Every structure is written in C-alpha cells, then in structure tokens.
mmCIF file of C-alpha atoms in Angstrom:
data_model
loop_
_atom_site.group_PDB
_atom_site.id
_atom_site.type_symbol
_atom_site.label_atom_id
_atom_site.label_comp_id
_atom_site.label_asym_id
_atom_site.label_seq_id
_atom_site.Cartn_x
_atom_site.Cartn_y
_atom_site.Cartn_z
ATOM 1 C CA MET K 932 26.638 64.299 -14.365
ATOM 2 C CA MET K 933 24.448 62.307 -12.017
ATOM 3 C CA ILE K 934 24.726 64.937 -8.788
ATOM 4 C CA GLU K 935 26.043 68.115 -8.672
ATOM 5 C CA TYR K 936 26.304 69.671 -4.937
ATOM 6 C CA LYS K 937 26.861 73.541 -5.693
ATOM 7 C CA ASN K 938 27.925 75.495 -2.374
ATOM 8 C CA ILE K 939 26.199 73.936 -0.148
ATOM 9 C CA TYR K 940 25.482 75.141 3.492
ATOM 10 C CA LYS K 941 23.178 73.572 6.280
ATOM 11 C CA SER K 942 22.548 74.590 9.939
ATOM 12 C CA PHE K 943 20.814 73.174 12.475
ATOM 13 C CA GLY K 944 19.843 76.505 14.692
ATOM 14 C CA SER K 945 23.422 78.143 15.286
ATOM 15 C CA LEU K 946 25.073 74.847 14.509
ATOM 16 C CA GLU K 947 26.501 74.959 11.095
ATOM 17 C CA VAL K 948 26.981 71.575 9.999
ATOM 18 C CA LEU K 949 27.834 72.067 6.032
ATOM 19 C CA LYS K 950 29.905 74.835 4.994
ATOM 20 C CA GLY K 951 30.083 75.715 1.472
ATOM 21 C CA ILE K 952 30.604 72.074 0.028
ATOM 22 C CA ASP K 953 30.922 71.723 -3.781
ATOM 23 C CA LEU K 954 30.875 68.217 -5.120
ATOM 24 C CA ASN K 955 29.981 66.361 -8.272
ATOM 25 C CA VAL K 956 28.856 62.488 -8.822
ATOM 26 C CA GLU K 957 29.281 61.072 -12.041
ATOM 27 C CA LYS K 958 27.693 57.912 -13.661
ATOM 28 C CA SER K 959 28.601 54.400 -12.249
ATOM 29 C CA GLU K 960 30.733 56.357 -9.479
ATOM 30 C CA VAL K 961 31.563 54.530 -6.134
ATOM 31 C CA LEU K 962 32.095 57.719 -4.391
ATOM 32 C CA CYS K 963 33.168 56.944 -0.604
ATOM 33 C CA ILE K 964 33.004 59.685 2.073
ATOM 34 C CA ILE K 965 34.980 59.320 4.997
ATOM 35 C CA GLY K 966 35.946 61.464 7.681
ATOM 36 C CA PRO K 967 35.335 61.563 11.885
ATOM 37 C CA SER K 968 31.783 61.478 13.434
ATOM 38 C CA GLY K 969 30.239 64.939 13.437
ATOM 39 C CA SER K 970 32.013 66.205 10.170
ATOM 40 C CA GLY K 971 28.873 66.575 8.210
ATOM 41 C CA LYS K 972 29.093 62.859 5.914
ATOM 42 C CA SER K 973 25.369 61.892 6.819
ATOM 43 C CA THR K 974 23.782 64.958 6.675
ATOM 44 C CA LEU K 975 25.272 65.500 3.186
ATOM 45 C CA LEU K 976 23.684 62.472 1.852
ATOM 46 C CA ARG K 977 20.171 63.235 3.808
ATOM 47 C CA CYS K 978 20.285 66.506 1.833
ATOM 48 C CA LEU K 979 20.338 64.429 -1.207
ATOM 49 C CA ASN K 980 16.674 63.279 -0.972
ATOM 50 C CA HIS K 981 15.269 65.909 1.073
ATOM 51 C CA LEU K 982 15.714 64.206 4.721
ATOM 52 C CA GLU K 983 17.326 67.392 5.405
ATOM 53 C CA ARG K 984 16.683 70.629 3.604
ATOM 54 C CA ILE K 985 20.022 72.757 2.795
ATOM 55 C CA THR K 986 20.024 76.243 4.263
ATOM 56 C CA ALA K 987 21.952 77.697 1.372
ATOM 57 C CA GLY K 988 22.883 76.440 -2.179
ATOM 58 C CA GLU K 989 21.813 73.980 -5.111
ATOM 59 C CA ILE K 990 21.632 70.601 -5.462
ATOM 60 C CA TYR K 991 20.877 68.934 -9.146
ATOM 61 C CA VAL K 992 20.496 65.522 -9.807
ATOM 62 C CA GLU K 993 20.679 64.270 -13.401
ATOM 63 C CA GLY K 994 20.736 68.382 -14.120
ATOM 64 C CA GLU K 995 17.475 68.550 -12.544
ATOM 65 C CA LEU K 996 17.521 71.250 -9.797
ATOM 66 C CA ILE K 997 16.169 69.254 -6.880
ATOM 67 C CA ASP K 998 17.004 71.953 -3.897
ATOM 68 C CA ALA K 999 17.871 75.509 -3.831
ATOM 69 C CA ASN K 1000 17.949 77.783 -0.864
ATOM 70 C CA ASP K 1001 19.442 81.430 -0.273
ATOM 71 C CA ASN K 1002 20.253 81.341 3.382
ATOM 72 C CA GLY K 1003 16.471 80.860 4.232
ATOM 73 C CA HIS K 1004 14.386 81.777 1.251
ATOM 74 C CA ASN K 1005 13.576 78.794 -0.517
ATOM 75 C CA GLN K 1006 14.182 78.822 -4.564
ATOM 76 C CA LEU K 1007 12.684 75.334 -5.439
ATOM 77 C CA LYS K 1008 9.913 75.731 -7.672
ATOM 78 C CA LEU K 1009 9.603 72.047 -8.849
ATOM 79 C CA PRO K 1010 5.890 70.525 -8.108
ATOM 80 C CA GLN K 1011 5.494 67.706 -5.375
ATOM 81 C CA HIS K 1012 4.667 65.107 -7.467
ATOM 82 C CA LYS K 1013 7.800 65.892 -9.868
ATOM 83 C CA MET K 1014 9.745 65.939 -6.521
ATOM 84 C CA ALA K 1015 8.654 62.810 -5.350
ATOM 85 C CA GLU K 1016 9.345 60.938 -8.776
ATOM 86 C CA ILE K 1017 13.029 62.269 -8.580
ATOM 87 C CA CYS K 1018 13.372 61.247 -4.646
ATOM 88 C CA SER K 1019 12.152 57.833 -5.781
ATOM 89 C CA GLU K 1020 15.445 57.604 -8.118
ATOM 90 C CA LEU K 1021 17.310 57.496 -5.026
ATOM 91 C CA GLY K 1022 17.788 54.465 -3.055
ATOM 92 C CA MET K 1023 18.711 55.005 0.522
ATOM 93 C CA VAL K 1024 20.183 52.179 3.074
ATOM 94 C CA PHE K 1025 20.515 53.585 6.509
ATOM 95 C CA GLN K 1026 22.483 52.237 9.658
ATOM 96 C CA ARG K 1027 19.111 50.566 11.087
ATOM 97 C CA PHE K 1028 17.579 48.407 8.863
ATOM 98 C CA ASN K 1029 14.123 50.036 9.694
ATOM 99 C CA LEU K 1030 12.074 46.771 8.026
ATOM 100 C CA PHE K 1031 8.577 46.542 8.893
ATOM 101 C CA PRO K 1032 8.861 43.686 11.798
ATOM 102 C CA HIS K 1033 5.128 42.484 10.957
ATOM 103 C CA MET K 1034 5.457 41.890 7.169
ATOM 104 C CA THR K 1035 7.803 38.964 5.549
ATOM 105 C CA VAL K 1036 11.095 39.663 3.871
ATOM 106 C CA LEU K 1037 9.449 39.311 0.670
ATOM 107 C CA GLU K 1038 6.277 41.708 1.619
ATOM 108 C CA ASN K 1039 9.121 44.146 3.239
ATOM 109 C CA VAL K 1040 10.617 44.256 -0.563
ATOM 110 C CA ILE K 1041 7.394 44.441 -2.713
ATOM 111 C CA THR K 1042 5.974 47.232 -0.566
ATOM 112 C CA GLY K 1043 7.790 50.280 -1.749
ATOM 113 C CA PRO K 1044 6.898 49.673 -5.466
ATOM 114 C CA MET K 1045 3.143 48.691 -4.999
ATOM 115 C CA THR K 1046 2.821 51.804 -2.676
ATOM 116 C CA VAL K 1047 4.647 54.583 -4.455
ATOM 117 C CA LYS K 1048 4.737 53.256 -7.763
ATOM 118 C CA LYS K 1049 1.393 51.308 -7.652
ATOM 119 C CA GLU K 1050 3.163 48.191 -9.249
ATOM 120 C CA THR K 1051 0.801 45.039 -8.651
ATOM 121 C CA LYS K 1052 1.486 42.248 -6.465
ATOM 122 C CA GLU K 1053 2.239 39.917 -9.479
ATOM 123 C CA ALA K 1054 4.142 42.333 -11.144
ATOM 124 C CA ILE K 1055 6.573 42.889 -8.744
ATOM 125 C CA ILE K 1056 7.265 39.734 -7.196
ATOM 126 C CA PRO K 1057 9.234 37.979 -9.934
ATOM 127 C CA TYR K 1058 11.866 41.296 -9.519
ATOM 128 C CA ALA K 1059 11.482 40.968 -6.028
ATOM 129 C CA GLU K 1060 12.553 37.290 -6.102
ATOM 130 C CA GLU K 1061 15.566 38.570 -8.333
ATOM 131 C CA LEU K 1062 16.527 40.931 -5.734
ATOM 132 C CA LEU K 1063 16.637 38.287 -2.867
ATOM 133 C CA GLU K 1064 18.921 36.259 -5.094
ATOM 134 C CA LEU K 1065 21.039 38.806 -5.497
ATOM 135 C CA VAL K 1066 21.721 39.619 -1.602
ATOM 136 C CA GLY K 1067 21.634 35.661 -0.941
ATOM 137 C CA LEU K 1068 18.671 35.731 0.905
ATOM 138 C CA SER K 1069 16.334 33.446 -1.592
ATOM 139 C CA ASP K 1070 15.492 31.246 1.492
ATOM 140 C CA LYS K 1071 14.232 33.871 3.439
ATOM 141 C CA ARG K 1072 11.586 35.033 2.021
ATOM 142 C CA ASP K 1073 8.676 34.072 4.205
ATOM 143 C CA GLU K 1074 10.691 34.793 7.461
ATOM 144 C CA TYR K 1075 10.090 37.547 9.374
ATOM 145 C CA PRO K 1076 12.793 40.458 10.319
ATOM 146 C CA SER K 1077 12.917 38.888 13.987
ATOM 147 C CA ARG K 1078 14.406 35.519 12.816
ATOM 148 C CA LEU K 1079 17.218 37.488 10.775
ATOM 149 C CA SER K 1080 20.533 38.384 11.967
ATOM 150 C CA GLY K 1081 21.515 41.957 11.572
ATOM 151 C CA GLY K 1082 23.756 41.473 8.412
ATOM 152 C CA GLN K 1083 20.717 39.527 6.971
ATOM 153 C CA GLN K 1084 18.181 42.538 7.891
ATOM 154 C CA GLN K 1085 20.724 44.718 6.197
ATOM 155 C CA ARG K 1086 21.035 42.698 3.309
ATOM 156 C CA VAL K 1087 16.891 42.983 3.012
ATOM 157 C CA ALA K 1088 16.913 46.711 3.300
ATOM 158 C CA ILE K 1089 19.256 46.839 0.560
ATOM 159 C CA ALA K 1090 16.812 44.632 -1.864
ATOM 160 C CA ARG K 1091 13.997 46.598 -0.599
ATOM 161 C CA ALA K 1092 15.625 50.230 -1.924
ATOM 162 C CA LEU K 1093 16.622 48.264 -4.942
ATOM 163 C CA ALA K 1094 12.934 47.093 -5.986
ATOM 164 C CA MET K 1095 12.452 50.875 -6.673
ATOM 165 C CA LYS K 1096 14.619 50.443 -9.164
ATOM 166 C CA PRO K 1097 16.747 53.963 -8.595
ATOM 167 C CA LYS K 1098 19.142 55.103 -10.436
ATOM 168 C CA ILE K 1099 21.264 56.110 -7.449
ATOM 169 C CA MET K 1100 22.193 54.162 -4.262
ATOM 170 C CA LEU K 1101 22.837 56.031 -0.913
ATOM 171 C CA PHE K 1102 24.501 54.188 1.900
ATOM 172 C CA ASP K 1103 24.829 56.152 5.242
ATOM 173 C CA GLU K 1104 27.279 53.863 6.965
ATOM 174 C CA PRO K 1105 25.286 50.572 6.492
ATOM 175 C CA THR K 1106 27.729 48.162 8.519
ATOM 176 C CA SER K 1107 28.150 50.348 11.638
ATOM 177 C CA ALA K 1108 25.227 48.725 13.605
ATOM 178 C CA LEU K 1109 26.577 45.334 12.492
ATOM 179 C CA ASP K 1110 28.622 42.646 14.716
ATOM 180 C CA PRO K 1111 32.159 42.842 12.831
ATOM 181 C CA GLU K 1112 31.457 39.306 11.591
ATOM 182 C CA LEU K 1113 28.184 40.154 9.842
ATOM 183 C CA VAL K 1114 29.947 43.056 7.974
ATOM 184 C CA GLY K 1115 31.390 41.268 5.336
ATOM 185 C CA GLU K 1116 28.174 39.844 3.977
ATOM 186 C CA VAL K 1117 26.649 43.609 3.128
ATOM 187 C CA LEU K 1118 29.971 44.207 1.874
ATOM 188 C CA GLU K 1119 29.821 41.441 -0.457
ATOM 189 C CA VAL K 1120 26.349 42.936 -1.994
ATOM 190 C CA MET K 1121 27.615 46.567 -2.164
ATOM 191 C CA LYS K 1122 30.483 45.002 -4.303
ATOM 192 C CA LYS K 1123 28.062 43.745 -6.462
ATOM 193 C CA LEU K 1124 26.197 46.781 -7.287
ATOM 194 C CA ALA K 1125 29.425 48.571 -7.608
ATOM 195 C CA ARG K 1126 30.125 46.010 -10.334
ATOM 196 C CA ASP K 1127 27.315 46.390 -12.183
ATOM 197 C CA GLY K 1128 27.550 50.147 -12.527
ATOM 198 C CA MET K 1129 25.474 51.031 -9.833
ATOM 199 C CA THR K 1130 26.110 54.848 -9.394
ATOM 200 C CA MET K 1131 26.693 54.951 -5.244
ATOM 201 C CA ILE K 1132 27.391 57.522 -2.331
ATOM 202 C CA VAL K 1133 28.632 55.503 0.118
ATOM 203 C CA VAL K 1134 29.395 57.258 3.817
ATOM 204 C CA THR K 1135 31.727 54.385 5.485
ATOM 205 C CA HIS K 1136 33.807 53.727 8.446
ATOM 206 C CA GLU K 1137 35.055 50.394 6.153
ATOM 207 C CA MET K 1138 38.579 52.172 4.889
ATOM 208 C CA ALA K 1139 39.029 48.629 3.007
ATOM 209 C CA PHE K 1140 36.204 48.677 1.038
ATOM 210 C CA ALA K 1141 36.694 52.637 0.381
ATOM 211 C CA ARG K 1142 40.029 51.423 -0.932
ATOM 212 C CA GLU K 1143 39.215 48.505 -3.001
ATOM 213 C CA VAL K 1144 35.897 49.473 -4.539
ATOM 214 C CA GLY K 1145 35.797 53.072 -4.286
ATOM 215 C CA THR K 1146 36.483 55.073 -7.080
ATOM 216 C CA ARG K 1147 36.954 58.016 -5.115
ATOM 217 C CA VAL K 1148 37.078 59.138 -1.778
ATOM 218 C CA VAL K 1149 36.193 61.977 0.067
ATOM 219 C CA PHE K 1150 37.633 63.406 3.118
ATOM 220 C CA MET K 1151 35.409 65.627 5.246
ATOM 221 C CA ASP K 1152 36.067 67.432 8.593
ATOM 222 C CA GLU K 1153 34.227 69.888 10.214
ATOM 223 C CA GLY K 1154 31.831 70.183 7.552
ATOM 224 C CA VAL K 1155 33.949 70.671 4.885
ATOM 225 C CA ILE K 1156 35.938 68.980 2.065
ATOM 226 C CA VAL K 1157 39.256 68.629 3.462
ATOM 227 C CA GLU K 1158 40.790 66.302 0.607
ATOM 228 C CA GLN K 1159 39.526 63.974 -2.373
ATOM 229 C CA GLY K 1160 40.830 62.025 -5.001
ATOM 230 C CA ASP K 1161 41.945 58.170 -5.993
ATOM 231 C CA PRO K 1162 41.279 55.831 -3.325
ATOM 232 C CA LYS K 1163 44.927 54.240 -3.428
ATOM 233 C CA GLU K 1164 46.604 57.900 -3.699
ATOM 234 C CA PHE K 1165 44.403 59.030 -0.726
ATOM 235 C CA PHE K 1166 45.308 56.043 1.732
ATOM 236 C CA ASP K 1167 49.010 55.947 0.619
ATOM 237 C CA GLN K 1168 49.941 59.524 0.207
ATOM 238 C CA PRO K 1169 47.420 61.705 1.707
ATOM 239 C CA LYS K 1170 48.244 65.142 0.886
ATOM 240 C CA THR K 1171 46.935 67.221 4.154
ATOM 241 C CA ASP K 1172 48.135 67.358 7.442
ATOM 242 C CA ARG K 1173 44.089 66.772 8.764
ATOM 243 C CA ALA K 1174 44.154 63.498 6.496
ATOM 244 C CA ARG K 1175 47.148 62.109 7.588
ATOM 245 C CA ALA K 1176 46.376 62.393 11.080
ATOM 246 C CA PHE K 1177 42.862 60.928 10.679
ATOM 247 C CA LEU K 1178 44.355 57.757 8.599
ATOM 248 C CA ARG K 1179 46.989 57.262 11.311
ATOM 249 C CA LYS K 1180 44.294 56.828 13.978
ATOM 250 C CA ILE K 1181 42.157 54.394 11.933
ATOM 251 C CA VAL K 1182 44.409 52.415 9.634
#
C-alpha cells in the first residue's frame, strides 16, 4: 500500500471541506479524482504533502504515519527532518506552473535536487537532460520560461518534480490553465509516466484521460467519496444518481 487516508476531515474555519474520507492507493496505480468544483478534490491532494494539515484522521505513506489529528489535537510525532524526507518523495504538479522566471529550463529542473538533496550540479545535469528528453523539451534547456508556451511550461514543471526522484506523483488539475490545443502534450507526458509504472494521483477534469489511463476513478462531491471503481464501468454505468447527473453535464 503506497497511500492510506483514514477517516480524513478538513475544515477551514466553519467550512467543512472533507468529511470522513477513507481511501487507499496501491503501487503503480493511476488514481483519477473527479467531481464538481468545491467538492474537496484538491484539498485531499494537498493534505498528502502537508500543504494543508488535516483536522482529523490519519494519513500513511508506505506504512509510515505522516499526519494524524484528533479534532485539533495534533498526534504526529515524526521529527521534522523525517517529515521533509517523506514529503520529498511526493512530486507535485499544480494548475499554475510556478517556474522560476529568472532561471533557464535546465536550472529550474536541477534546483530542487541541489537545494533539498544536496546533489552536485555535475551529478544532476545528466539526469535532468534525460527528463527534458522524456517531456520533449531537450531543445529548450537554455530558454527562460517566458519564451515557452503554457504547455511547455507545464512539461518543465513535470520534469522538475521528477528530478526529485519521487515515488508518487500528484497532479492538481495540471491542464486546467492551458489553452485547449496545449492540453494533449501534457497528457501525453502523464501517459508515459503511467506506462512506466509511476504511482499517480490525478485531480482532473479530463474525462477521456481518466477513462483511458486511470486504473481507478474516484468521484467526489461535497467533501465525500460518492462512488469509485473501474473507469470504464464508472463512465458507462455509474451506480449513483449523483454520478449520473454529473456525467450527463460533462460527457
């Protein structure tokens, strides 16, 4: 088991965003989380790498407890360096690319390993060049982000996350800020990662990707998991009225 969410609650003040989520993710699984805006999808993802802290419940990564809370009483006893080590194994790609504008493509990719893992520039550059080849941007290594399209910037962001050699990749609606004609090039890179066996959690509005690449679809609404299962079964024969209503609007 790579990831385990146990009875997860998350509130922002009086607003309860997650309401008792139980969810497991297996090694090499591509879990696609879908649902209407405001259903808690991104919050669930962000709780995994401590961008948000849970209000109640427990989260495990590879059997290691990484967050635990009992209605405001933090139960986590891990030392900070251990926590940082675990979080470094979770690569994350956001809606916005968040590249450093004053750095070249190559510099953006190598900064994380040099800063966090103390790798030398000489050691990391060959791997960074491999990653740029993987995402189809070898010819852009010395360009600055402002010279790239949105799709190219997002592919650099994926390479940057992979440079940390994560065990799990988290994608938070990675194509939602892109022009429609640029979406395909980012999804193609994600498909390659899936074929290579990367464990992935993908919050997405791209239903074709969820159906084709996902090993499991989780449908969330109003802070709970309404339905989950095999993508083909979910899209062809949703079991709940709420899922049927959602799919009628978007498919």
